[in-house]
Short mmCIF file of C-alpha atoms in Angstrom, two decimals:
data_model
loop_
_atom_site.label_atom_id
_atom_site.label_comp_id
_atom_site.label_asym_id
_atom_site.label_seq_id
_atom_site.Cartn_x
_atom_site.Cartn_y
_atom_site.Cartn_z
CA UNK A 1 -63.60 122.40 50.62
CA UNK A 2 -60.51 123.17 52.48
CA UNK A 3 -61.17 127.35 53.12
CA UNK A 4 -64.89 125.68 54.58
CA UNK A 5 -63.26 123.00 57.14
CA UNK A 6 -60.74 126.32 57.77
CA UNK A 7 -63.47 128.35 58.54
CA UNK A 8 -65.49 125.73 60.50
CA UNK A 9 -62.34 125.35 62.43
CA UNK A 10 -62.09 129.13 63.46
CA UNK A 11 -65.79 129.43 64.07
CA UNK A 12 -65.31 126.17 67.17
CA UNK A 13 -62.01 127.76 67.63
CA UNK A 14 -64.52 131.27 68.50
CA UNK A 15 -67.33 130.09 70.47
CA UNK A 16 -64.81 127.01 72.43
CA UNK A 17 -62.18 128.82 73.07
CA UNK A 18 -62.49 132.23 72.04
CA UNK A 19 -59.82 132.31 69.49
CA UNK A 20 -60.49 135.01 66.88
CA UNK A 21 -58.38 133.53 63.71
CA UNK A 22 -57.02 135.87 60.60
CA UNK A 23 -58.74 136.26 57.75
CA UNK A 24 -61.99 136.97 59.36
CA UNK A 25 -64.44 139.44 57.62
CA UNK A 26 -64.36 142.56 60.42
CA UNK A 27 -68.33 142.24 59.79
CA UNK A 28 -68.58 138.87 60.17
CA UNK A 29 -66.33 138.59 63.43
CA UNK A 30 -68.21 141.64 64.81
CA UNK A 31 -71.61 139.28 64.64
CA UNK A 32 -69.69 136.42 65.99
CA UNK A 33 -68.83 138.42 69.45
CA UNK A 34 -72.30 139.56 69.52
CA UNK A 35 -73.49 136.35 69.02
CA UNK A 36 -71.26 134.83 71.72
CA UNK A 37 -72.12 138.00 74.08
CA UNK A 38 -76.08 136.94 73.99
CA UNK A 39 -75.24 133.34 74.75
CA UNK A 40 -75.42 131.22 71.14
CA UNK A 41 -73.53 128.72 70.41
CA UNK A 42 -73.33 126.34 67.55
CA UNK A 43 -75.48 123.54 68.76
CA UNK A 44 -77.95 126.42 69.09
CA UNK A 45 -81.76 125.15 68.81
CA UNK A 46 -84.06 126.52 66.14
CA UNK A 47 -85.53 129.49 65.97
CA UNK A 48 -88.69 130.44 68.23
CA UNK A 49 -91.47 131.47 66.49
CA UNK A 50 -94.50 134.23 68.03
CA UNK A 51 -98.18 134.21 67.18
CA UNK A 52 -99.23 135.80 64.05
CA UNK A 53 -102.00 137.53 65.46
CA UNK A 54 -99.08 139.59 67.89
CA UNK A 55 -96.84 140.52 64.55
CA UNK A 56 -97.28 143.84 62.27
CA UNK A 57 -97.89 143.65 59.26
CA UNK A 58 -98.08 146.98 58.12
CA UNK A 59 -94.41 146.28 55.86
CA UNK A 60 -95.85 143.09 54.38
CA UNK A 61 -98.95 144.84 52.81
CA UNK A 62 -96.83 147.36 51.47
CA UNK A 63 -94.23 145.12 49.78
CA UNK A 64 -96.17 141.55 49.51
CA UNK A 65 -97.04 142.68 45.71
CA UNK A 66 -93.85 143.76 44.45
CA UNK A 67 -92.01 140.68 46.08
CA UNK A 68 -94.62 138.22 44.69
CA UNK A 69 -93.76 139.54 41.74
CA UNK A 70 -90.15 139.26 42.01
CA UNK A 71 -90.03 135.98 43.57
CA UNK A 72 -91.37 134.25 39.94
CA UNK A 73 -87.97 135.58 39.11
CA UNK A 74 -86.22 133.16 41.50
CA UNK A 75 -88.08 130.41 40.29
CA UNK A 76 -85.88 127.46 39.69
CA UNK A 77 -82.66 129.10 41.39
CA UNK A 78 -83.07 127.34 44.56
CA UNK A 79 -83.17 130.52 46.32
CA UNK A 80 -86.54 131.87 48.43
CA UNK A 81 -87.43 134.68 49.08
CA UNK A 82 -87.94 136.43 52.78
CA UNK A 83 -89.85 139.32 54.14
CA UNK A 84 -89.07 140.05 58.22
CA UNK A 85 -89.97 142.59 60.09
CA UNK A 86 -87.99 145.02 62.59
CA UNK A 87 -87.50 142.40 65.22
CA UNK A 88 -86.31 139.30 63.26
CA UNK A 89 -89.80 137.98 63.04
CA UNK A 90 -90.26 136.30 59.35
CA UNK A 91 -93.50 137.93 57.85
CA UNK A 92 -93.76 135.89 54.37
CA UNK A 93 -91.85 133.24 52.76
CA UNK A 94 -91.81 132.48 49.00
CA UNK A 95 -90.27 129.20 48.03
CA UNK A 96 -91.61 127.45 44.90
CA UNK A 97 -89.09 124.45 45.00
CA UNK A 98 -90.42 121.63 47.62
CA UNK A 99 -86.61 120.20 48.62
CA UNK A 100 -85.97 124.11 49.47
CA UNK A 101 -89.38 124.35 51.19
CA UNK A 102 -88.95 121.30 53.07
CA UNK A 103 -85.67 122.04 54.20
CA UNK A 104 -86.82 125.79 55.64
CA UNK A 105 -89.74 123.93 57.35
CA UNK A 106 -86.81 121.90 59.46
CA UNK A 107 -84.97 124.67 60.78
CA UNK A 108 -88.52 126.41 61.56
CA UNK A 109 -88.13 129.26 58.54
CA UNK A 110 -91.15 129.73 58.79
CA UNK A 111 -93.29 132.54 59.23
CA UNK A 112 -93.63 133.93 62.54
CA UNK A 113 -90.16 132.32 63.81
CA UNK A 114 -87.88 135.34 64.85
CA UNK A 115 -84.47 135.19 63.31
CA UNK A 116 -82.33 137.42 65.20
CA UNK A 117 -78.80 137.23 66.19
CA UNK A 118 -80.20 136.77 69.73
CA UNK A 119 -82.15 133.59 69.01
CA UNK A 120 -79.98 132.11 66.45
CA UNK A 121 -76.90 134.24 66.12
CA UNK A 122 -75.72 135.37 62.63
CA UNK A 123 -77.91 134.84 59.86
CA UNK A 124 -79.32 136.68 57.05
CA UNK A 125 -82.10 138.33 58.71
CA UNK A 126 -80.62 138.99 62.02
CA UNK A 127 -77.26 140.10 61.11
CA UNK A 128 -78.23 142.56 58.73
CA UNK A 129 -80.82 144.05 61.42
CA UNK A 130 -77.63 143.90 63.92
CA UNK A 131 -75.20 145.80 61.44
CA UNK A 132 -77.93 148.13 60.08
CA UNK A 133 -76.49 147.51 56.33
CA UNK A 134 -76.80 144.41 53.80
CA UNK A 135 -74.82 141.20 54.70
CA UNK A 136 -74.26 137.99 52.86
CA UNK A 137 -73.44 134.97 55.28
CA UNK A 138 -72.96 131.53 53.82
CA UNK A 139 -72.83 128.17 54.99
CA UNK A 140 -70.44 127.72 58.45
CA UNK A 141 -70.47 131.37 58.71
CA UNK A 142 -73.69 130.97 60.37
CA UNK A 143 -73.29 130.54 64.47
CA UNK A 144 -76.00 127.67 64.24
CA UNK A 145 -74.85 124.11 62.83
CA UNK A 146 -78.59 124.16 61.47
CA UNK A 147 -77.91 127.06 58.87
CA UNK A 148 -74.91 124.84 57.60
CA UNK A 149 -75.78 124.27 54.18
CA UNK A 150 -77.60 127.72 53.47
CA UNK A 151 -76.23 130.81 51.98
CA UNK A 152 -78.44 133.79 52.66
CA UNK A 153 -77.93 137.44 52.30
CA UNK A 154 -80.15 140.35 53.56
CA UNK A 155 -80.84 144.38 53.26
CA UNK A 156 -82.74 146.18 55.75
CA UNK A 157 -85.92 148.46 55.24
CA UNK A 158 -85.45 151.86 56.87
CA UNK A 159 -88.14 154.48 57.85
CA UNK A 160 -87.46 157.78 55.79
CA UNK A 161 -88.59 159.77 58.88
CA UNK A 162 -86.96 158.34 61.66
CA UNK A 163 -84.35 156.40 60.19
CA UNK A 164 -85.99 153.06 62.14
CA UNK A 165 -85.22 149.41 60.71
CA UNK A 166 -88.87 148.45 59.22
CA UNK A 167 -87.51 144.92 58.51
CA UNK A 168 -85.57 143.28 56.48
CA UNK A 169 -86.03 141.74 52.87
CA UNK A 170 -83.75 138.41 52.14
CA UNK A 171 -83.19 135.48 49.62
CA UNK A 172 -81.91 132.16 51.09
CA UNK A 173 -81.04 128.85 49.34
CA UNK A 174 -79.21 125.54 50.04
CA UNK A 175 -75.57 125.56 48.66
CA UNK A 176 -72.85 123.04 47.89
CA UNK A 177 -70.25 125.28 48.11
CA UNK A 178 -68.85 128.90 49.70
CA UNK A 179 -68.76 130.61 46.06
CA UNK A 180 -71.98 131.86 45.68
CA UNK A 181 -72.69 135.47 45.28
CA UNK A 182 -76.11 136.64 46.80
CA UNK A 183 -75.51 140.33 47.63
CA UNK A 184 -75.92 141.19 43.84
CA UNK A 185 -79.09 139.11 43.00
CA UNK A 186 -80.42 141.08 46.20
CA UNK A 187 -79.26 144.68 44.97
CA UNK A 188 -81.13 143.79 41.66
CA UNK A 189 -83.86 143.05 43.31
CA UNK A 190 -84.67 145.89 45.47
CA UNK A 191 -83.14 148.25 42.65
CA UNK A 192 -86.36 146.79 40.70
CA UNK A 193 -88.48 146.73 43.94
CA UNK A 194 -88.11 150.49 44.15
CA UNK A 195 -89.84 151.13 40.47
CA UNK A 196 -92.51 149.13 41.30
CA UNK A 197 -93.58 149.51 44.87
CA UNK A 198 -96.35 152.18 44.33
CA UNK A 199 -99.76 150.27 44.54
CA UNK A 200 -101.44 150.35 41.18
CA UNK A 201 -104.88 152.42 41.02
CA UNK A 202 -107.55 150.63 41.97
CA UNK A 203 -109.71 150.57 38.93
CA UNK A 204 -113.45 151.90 38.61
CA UNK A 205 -115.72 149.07 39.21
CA UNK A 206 -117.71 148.12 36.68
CA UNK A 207 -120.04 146.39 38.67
CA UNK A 208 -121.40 147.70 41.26
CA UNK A 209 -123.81 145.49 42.94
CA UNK A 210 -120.86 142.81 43.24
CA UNK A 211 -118.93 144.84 45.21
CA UNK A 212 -121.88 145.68 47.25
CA UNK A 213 -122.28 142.14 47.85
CA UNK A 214 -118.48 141.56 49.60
CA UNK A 215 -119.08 144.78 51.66
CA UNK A 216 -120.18 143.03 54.59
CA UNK A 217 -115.99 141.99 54.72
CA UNK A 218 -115.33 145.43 55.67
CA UNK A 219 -118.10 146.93 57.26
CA UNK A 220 -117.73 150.52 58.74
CA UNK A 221 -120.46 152.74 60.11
CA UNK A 222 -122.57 154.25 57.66
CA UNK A 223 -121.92 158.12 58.70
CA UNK A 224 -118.34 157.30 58.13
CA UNK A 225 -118.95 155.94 55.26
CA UNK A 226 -121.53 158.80 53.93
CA UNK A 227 -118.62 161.42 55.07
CA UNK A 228 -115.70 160.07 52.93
CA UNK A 229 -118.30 159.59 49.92
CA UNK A 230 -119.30 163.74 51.05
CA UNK A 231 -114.97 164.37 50.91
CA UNK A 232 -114.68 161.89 47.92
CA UNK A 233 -117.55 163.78 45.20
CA UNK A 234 -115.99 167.25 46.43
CA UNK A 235 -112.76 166.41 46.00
CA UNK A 236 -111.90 167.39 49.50
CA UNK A 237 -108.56 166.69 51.85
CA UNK A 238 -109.36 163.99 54.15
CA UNK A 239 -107.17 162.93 57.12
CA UNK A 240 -107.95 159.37 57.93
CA UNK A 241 -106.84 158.36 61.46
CA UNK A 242 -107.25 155.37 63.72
CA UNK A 243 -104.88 152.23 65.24
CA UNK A 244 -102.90 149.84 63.11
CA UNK A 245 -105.45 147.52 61.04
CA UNK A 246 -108.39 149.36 61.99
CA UNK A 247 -109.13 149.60 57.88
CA UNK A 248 -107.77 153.04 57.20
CA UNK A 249 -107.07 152.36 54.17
CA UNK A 250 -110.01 150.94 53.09
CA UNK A 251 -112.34 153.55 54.21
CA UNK A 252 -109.90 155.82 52.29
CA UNK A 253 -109.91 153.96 49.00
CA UNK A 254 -113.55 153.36 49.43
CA UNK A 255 -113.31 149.52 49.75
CA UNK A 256 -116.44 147.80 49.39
CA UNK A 257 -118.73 150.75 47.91
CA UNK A 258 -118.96 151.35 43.94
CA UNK A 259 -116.64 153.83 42.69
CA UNK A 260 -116.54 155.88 39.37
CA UNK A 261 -113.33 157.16 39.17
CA UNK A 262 -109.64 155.18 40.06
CA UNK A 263 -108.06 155.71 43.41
CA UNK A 264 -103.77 155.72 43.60
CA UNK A 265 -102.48 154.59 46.62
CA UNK A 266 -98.89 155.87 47.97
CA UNK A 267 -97.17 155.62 51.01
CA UNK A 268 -95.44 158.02 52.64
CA UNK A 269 -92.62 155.39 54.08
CA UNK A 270 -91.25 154.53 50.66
CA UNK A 271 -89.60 157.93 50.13
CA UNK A 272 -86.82 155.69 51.79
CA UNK A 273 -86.44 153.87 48.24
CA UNK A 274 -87.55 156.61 45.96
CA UNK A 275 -85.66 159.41 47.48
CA UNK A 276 -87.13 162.49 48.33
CA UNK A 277 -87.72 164.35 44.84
CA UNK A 278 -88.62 160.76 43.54
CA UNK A 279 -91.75 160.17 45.76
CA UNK A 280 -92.93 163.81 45.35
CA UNK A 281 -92.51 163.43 41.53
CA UNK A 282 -94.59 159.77 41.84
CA UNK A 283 -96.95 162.04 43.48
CA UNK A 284 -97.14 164.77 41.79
CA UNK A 285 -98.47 163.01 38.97
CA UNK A 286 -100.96 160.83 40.83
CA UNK A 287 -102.62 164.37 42.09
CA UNK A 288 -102.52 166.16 38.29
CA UNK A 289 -104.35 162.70 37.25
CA UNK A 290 -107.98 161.79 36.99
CA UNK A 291 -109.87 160.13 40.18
CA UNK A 292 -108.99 160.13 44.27
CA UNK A 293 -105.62 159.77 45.99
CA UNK A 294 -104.68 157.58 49.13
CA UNK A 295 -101.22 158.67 51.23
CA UNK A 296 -100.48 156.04 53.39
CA UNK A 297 -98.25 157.06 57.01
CA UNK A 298 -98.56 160.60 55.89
CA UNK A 299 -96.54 161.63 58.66
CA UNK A 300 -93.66 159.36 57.91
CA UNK A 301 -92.95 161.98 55.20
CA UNK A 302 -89.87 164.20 55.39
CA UNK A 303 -90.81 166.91 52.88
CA UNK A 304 -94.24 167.26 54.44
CA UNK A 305 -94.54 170.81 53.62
CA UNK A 306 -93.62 170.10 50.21
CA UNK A 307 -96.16 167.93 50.06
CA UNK A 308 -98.74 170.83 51.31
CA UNK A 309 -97.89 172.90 47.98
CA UNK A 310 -98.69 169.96 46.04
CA UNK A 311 -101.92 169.37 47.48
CA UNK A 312 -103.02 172.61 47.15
CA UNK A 313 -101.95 172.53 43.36
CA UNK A 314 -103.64 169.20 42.78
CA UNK A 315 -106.13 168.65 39.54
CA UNK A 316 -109.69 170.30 40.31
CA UNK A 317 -111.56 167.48 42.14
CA UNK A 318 -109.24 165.38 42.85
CA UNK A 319 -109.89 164.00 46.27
CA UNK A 320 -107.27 163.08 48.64
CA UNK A 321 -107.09 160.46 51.58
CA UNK A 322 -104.48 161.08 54.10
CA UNK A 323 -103.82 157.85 56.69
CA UNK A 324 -101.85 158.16 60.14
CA UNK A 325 -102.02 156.00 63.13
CA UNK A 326 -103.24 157.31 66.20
CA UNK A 327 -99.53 157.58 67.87
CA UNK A 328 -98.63 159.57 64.96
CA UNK A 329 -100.90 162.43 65.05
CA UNK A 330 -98.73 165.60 66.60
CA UNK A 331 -99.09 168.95 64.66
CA UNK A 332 -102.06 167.01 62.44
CA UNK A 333 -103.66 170.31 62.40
CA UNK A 334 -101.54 172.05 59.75
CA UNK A 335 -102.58 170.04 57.03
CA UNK A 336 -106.16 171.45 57.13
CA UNK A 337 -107.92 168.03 56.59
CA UNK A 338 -111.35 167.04 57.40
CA UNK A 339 -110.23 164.12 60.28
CA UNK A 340 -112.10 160.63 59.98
CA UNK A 341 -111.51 158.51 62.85
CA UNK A 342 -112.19 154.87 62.60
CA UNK A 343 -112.79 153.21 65.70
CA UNK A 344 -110.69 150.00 67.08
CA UNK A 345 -112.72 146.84 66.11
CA UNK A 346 -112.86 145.82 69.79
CA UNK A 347 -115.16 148.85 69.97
CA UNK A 348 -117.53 147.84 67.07
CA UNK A 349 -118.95 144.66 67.97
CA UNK A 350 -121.88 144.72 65.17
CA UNK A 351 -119.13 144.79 62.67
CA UNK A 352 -117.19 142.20 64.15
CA UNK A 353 -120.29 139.93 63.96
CA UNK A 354 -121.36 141.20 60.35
CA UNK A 355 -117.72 140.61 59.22
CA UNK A 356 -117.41 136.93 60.83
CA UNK A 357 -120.61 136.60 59.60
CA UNK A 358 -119.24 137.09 56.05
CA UNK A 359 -116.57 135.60 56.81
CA UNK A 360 -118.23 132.11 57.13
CA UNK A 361 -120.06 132.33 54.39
CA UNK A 362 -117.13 132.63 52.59
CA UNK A 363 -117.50 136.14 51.22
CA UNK A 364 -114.76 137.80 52.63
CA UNK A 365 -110.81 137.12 52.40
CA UNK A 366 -110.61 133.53 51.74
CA UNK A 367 -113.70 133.30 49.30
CA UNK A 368 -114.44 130.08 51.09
CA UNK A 369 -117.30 129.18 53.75
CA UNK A 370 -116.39 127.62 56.97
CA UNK A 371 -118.22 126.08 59.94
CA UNK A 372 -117.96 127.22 63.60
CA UNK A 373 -119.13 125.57 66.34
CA UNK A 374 -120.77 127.65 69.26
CA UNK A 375 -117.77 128.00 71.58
CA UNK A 376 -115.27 128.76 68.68
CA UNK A 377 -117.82 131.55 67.48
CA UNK A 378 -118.48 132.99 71.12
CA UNK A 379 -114.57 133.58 71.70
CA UNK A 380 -114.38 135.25 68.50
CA UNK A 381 -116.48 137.90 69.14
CA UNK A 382 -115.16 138.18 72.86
CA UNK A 383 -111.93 138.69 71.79
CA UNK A 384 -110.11 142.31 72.16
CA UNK A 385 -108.40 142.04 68.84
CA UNK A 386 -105.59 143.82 69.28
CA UNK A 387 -104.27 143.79 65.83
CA UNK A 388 -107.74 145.39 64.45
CA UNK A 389 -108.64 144.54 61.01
CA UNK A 390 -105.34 143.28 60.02
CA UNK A 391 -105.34 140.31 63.09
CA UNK A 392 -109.24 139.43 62.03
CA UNK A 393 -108.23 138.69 58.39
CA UNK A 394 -105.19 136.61 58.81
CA UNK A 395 -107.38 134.51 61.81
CA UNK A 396 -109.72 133.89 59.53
CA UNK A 397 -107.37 133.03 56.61
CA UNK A 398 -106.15 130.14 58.77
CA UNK A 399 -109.54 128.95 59.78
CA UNK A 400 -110.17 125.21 57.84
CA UNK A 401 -113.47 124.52 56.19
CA UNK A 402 -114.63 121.68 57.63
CA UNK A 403 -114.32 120.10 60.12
CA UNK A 404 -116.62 122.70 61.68
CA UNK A 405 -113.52 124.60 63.93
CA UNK A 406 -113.46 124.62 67.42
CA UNK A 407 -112.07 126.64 70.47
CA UNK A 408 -109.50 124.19 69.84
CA UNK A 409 -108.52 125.11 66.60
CA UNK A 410 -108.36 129.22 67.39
CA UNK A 411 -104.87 130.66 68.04
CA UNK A 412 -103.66 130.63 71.36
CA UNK A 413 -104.41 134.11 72.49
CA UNK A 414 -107.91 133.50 71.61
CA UNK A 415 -108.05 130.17 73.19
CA UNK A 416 -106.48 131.73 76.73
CA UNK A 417 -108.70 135.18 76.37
CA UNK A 418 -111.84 132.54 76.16
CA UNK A 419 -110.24 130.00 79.07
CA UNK A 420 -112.60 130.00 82.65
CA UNK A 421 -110.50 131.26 85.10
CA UNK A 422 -107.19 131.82 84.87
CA UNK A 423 -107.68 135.39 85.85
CA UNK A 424 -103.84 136.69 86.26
CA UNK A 425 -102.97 134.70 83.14
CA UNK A 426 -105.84 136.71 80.99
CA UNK A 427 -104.99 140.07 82.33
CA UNK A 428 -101.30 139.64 81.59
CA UNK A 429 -101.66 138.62 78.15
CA UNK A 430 -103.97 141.57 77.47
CA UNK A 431 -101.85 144.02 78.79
CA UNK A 432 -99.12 142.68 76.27
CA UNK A 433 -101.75 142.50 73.42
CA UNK A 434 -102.48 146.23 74.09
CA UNK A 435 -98.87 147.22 74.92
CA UNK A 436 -98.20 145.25 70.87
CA UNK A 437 -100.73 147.45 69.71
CA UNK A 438 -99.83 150.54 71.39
CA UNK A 439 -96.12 149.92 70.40
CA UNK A 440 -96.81 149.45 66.28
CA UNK A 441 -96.28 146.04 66.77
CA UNK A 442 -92.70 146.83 67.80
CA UNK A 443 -91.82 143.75 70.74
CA UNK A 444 -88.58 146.34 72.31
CA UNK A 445 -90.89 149.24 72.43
CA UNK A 446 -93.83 146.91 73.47
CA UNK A 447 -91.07 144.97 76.43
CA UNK A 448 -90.71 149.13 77.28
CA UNK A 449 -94.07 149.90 77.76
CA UNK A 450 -94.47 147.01 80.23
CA UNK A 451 -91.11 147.28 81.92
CA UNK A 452 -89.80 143.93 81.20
CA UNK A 453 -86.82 142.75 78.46
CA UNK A 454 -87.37 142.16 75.11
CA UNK A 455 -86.28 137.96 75.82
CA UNK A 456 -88.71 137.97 78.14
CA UNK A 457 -91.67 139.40 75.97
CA UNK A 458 -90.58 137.03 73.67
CA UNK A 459 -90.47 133.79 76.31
CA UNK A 460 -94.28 134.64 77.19
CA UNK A 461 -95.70 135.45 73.60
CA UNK A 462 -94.29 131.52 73.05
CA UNK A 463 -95.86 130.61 76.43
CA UNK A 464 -99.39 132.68 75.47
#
């Protein structure tokens, strides 16, 4: 009780007066004058929060099975579980104990707020994005009175290729005192996270007029279609391009259409937890085994030419998907691929309707029908969906089934895109929409592309 009232004293002692006291952690102090330098104080407000349909959430498909698994393991700990991406922005939460859940709801925890050490100073998603390493921070080590009574710690996600912060991954709790030790619960946990990332195969399907019934979730055009099948029976090389949630993936693993064999999915971007040799040995066995092969972010791969000699040793037949994103594509030519491109929803507009159409009828993510009413269903298929695929599916996740939903109850970029008038205003927030699209889903690199800050994107994404 008496080192917390010390160290509540030297963090008003900080941010009043600008008194560093001794015994500060270096790493904690260090957050402290960044903190200070972007203007947060203690009586700082809670965290903003952007629209779901402007977020990535390329690193929460990858790692949402693998943390739902390891977040039964924090069941009755009083700890939760967090998944953020590169900017702060929470992704998933997974709390199981209602006080816990309740009390992350108050200080807007919640997914979509952003949780850097610009909005709310140091914390266990921003600070560890800040210092670019794991960090615990516990109770009035936080800048924000709000965080007073949580101990959180946090380990970022890097990109093998670049080196890039994907996100962060982070366990939080409510504590009633300064002696517990999160760092190590967290080291277990991505220690086990890195043996089980790798998607399991996807099964043969046993029944194939059921899964012909749910195709209409994913609909692509037949030719593409017809050409994987072509690449999947020869056990070709495939290179799957297209933007971010555009369904790469699924045309790869041959979602929706009857398969007879199993399909392995990998990604390229977890050589960062494997290490080199371990990915290519995950590999290696996926291509000496029966059935097809997906590769996820091919091009996020350092040992790409090692890669190449294992392809061309691969088990007669075995057919192999490569995925990239459009942005990613230089020197695509010298894996010797057939290239599939799927197109960007916004440019498929029978799809869009056959998949809302699906959709309502509930067969298609949420297994549930809905209602729309005529205005609700008209800005839906006007809408540019920026976010592809990936936007579509989490939209519709939201949608209630019944009342029938109106304009109303559609996110706010839909709402403004479908507002009369308001010309400027609709222009501006599709030039952000397609500068978050053309930027990964990465808000600095998006603020770049349009010439403005990063607070600023931020600011009108809360305004949109």
């Amino acid at each position: 009780m008496q080192a917390r009232f010390a160290l509540e004293r030297q963090r008003s002692d900080f941010f009043d007066r600008g008194l560093a006291g001794p015994g500060l952690r270096p790493e904690l102090l260090e957050s402290w004058h960044r903190s200070k330098a972007m203007g947060v104080a203690p009586d700082q407000a809670a965290p903003p929060a952007v629209p779901a349909g402007s977020l990535d959430r390329s690193l929460e498909r990858l790692l949402s099975g693998p943390l739902d698994h390891y977040a039964q393991s924090l069941a009755d700990t009083g700890l939760s579980l967090l998944l953020a991406d590169g900017n702060g922005a929470i992704l998933s939460r997974w709390c199981t104990e209602t006080r816990l859940a309740s009390a992350l709801d108050r200080i807007n925890s919640i997914p979509g707020a952003v949780l850097s050490e610009a909005t709310v100073g140091t914390n266990g998603v921003g600070t560890p994005l800040a210092a670019r390493r794991p960090v615990e921070i516990s109770r009035a080590e936080h800048v924000a009175d709000l965080y007073r009574s949580m101990a959180c710690a946090g380990a970022p996600v890097r990109d093998p290729f670049t080196g890039e912060i994907l996100g962060v991954v982070a366990i939080a709790g409510q504590v009633k005192d300064d002696s517990t030790a999160l760092l190590p619960v967290l080291d277990r946990l991505l220690a086990g996270l890195s043996r089980q990332v790798f998607a399991a195969p996807r099964p043969p399907d046993p029944d194939p007029e059921a899964i012909r019934s749910t195709a209409g979730g994913f609909p692509l055009r037949p030719e593409l279609q017809a050409r994987a099948e072509r690449l999947r029976r020869a056990g070709g090389l495939g290179l799957v391009t297209g933007e971010p949630g555009s369904g790469k993936t699924g045309l790869a693993s041959g979602r929706g259409q009857p398969l007879s064999v199993p399909v392995r999915i990998l990604d390229a971007r977890l050589e960062q937890l494997y290490g080199t040799a371990g990915w290519l040995r995950e590999a290696r066995a996926a291509l000496s085994a029966p059935g097809s092969v997906v590769i996820r972010h091919v091009f996020a791969l350092s040992a790409l030419p090692a890669l190449k000699a294992l392809l061309a040793g691969r088990r007669r037949g075995c057919a192999v998907f490569l995925t990239a994103n459009d942005a990613d594509l230089s020197g695509h030519e010298q894996l010797g691929a057939v290239r599939l491109e799927v197109p960007a929803l916004r440019g498929r507009p029978r799809e869009l309707e056959s998949m809302l159409a699906a959709a309502v009828r509930g067969r298609a993510w949420s297994q549930r029908p809905f209602a729309l009413d005529a205005a609700a269903r008209r800005a839906l298929l006007d809408y540019p969906w920026p976010g592809n695929l990936a936007e579509f599916a989490a939209i519709m996740d939201e949608l209630s089934a019944s009342p029938p939903a109106g304009l109303a109850d559609l996110p706010r970029q839909i709402r403004d895109h479908a507002r009369p008038g308001g010309l400027l205003q609709r222009s501006e927030a599709e030039a952000i929409d397609r500068a978050i699209a053309a930027a990964g889903g990465n808000i600095s690199e998006a603020a770049r592309l349009l010439g403005i800050g990063r607070a600023t994107l931020y600011r009108k994404l809360r305004g949109k």
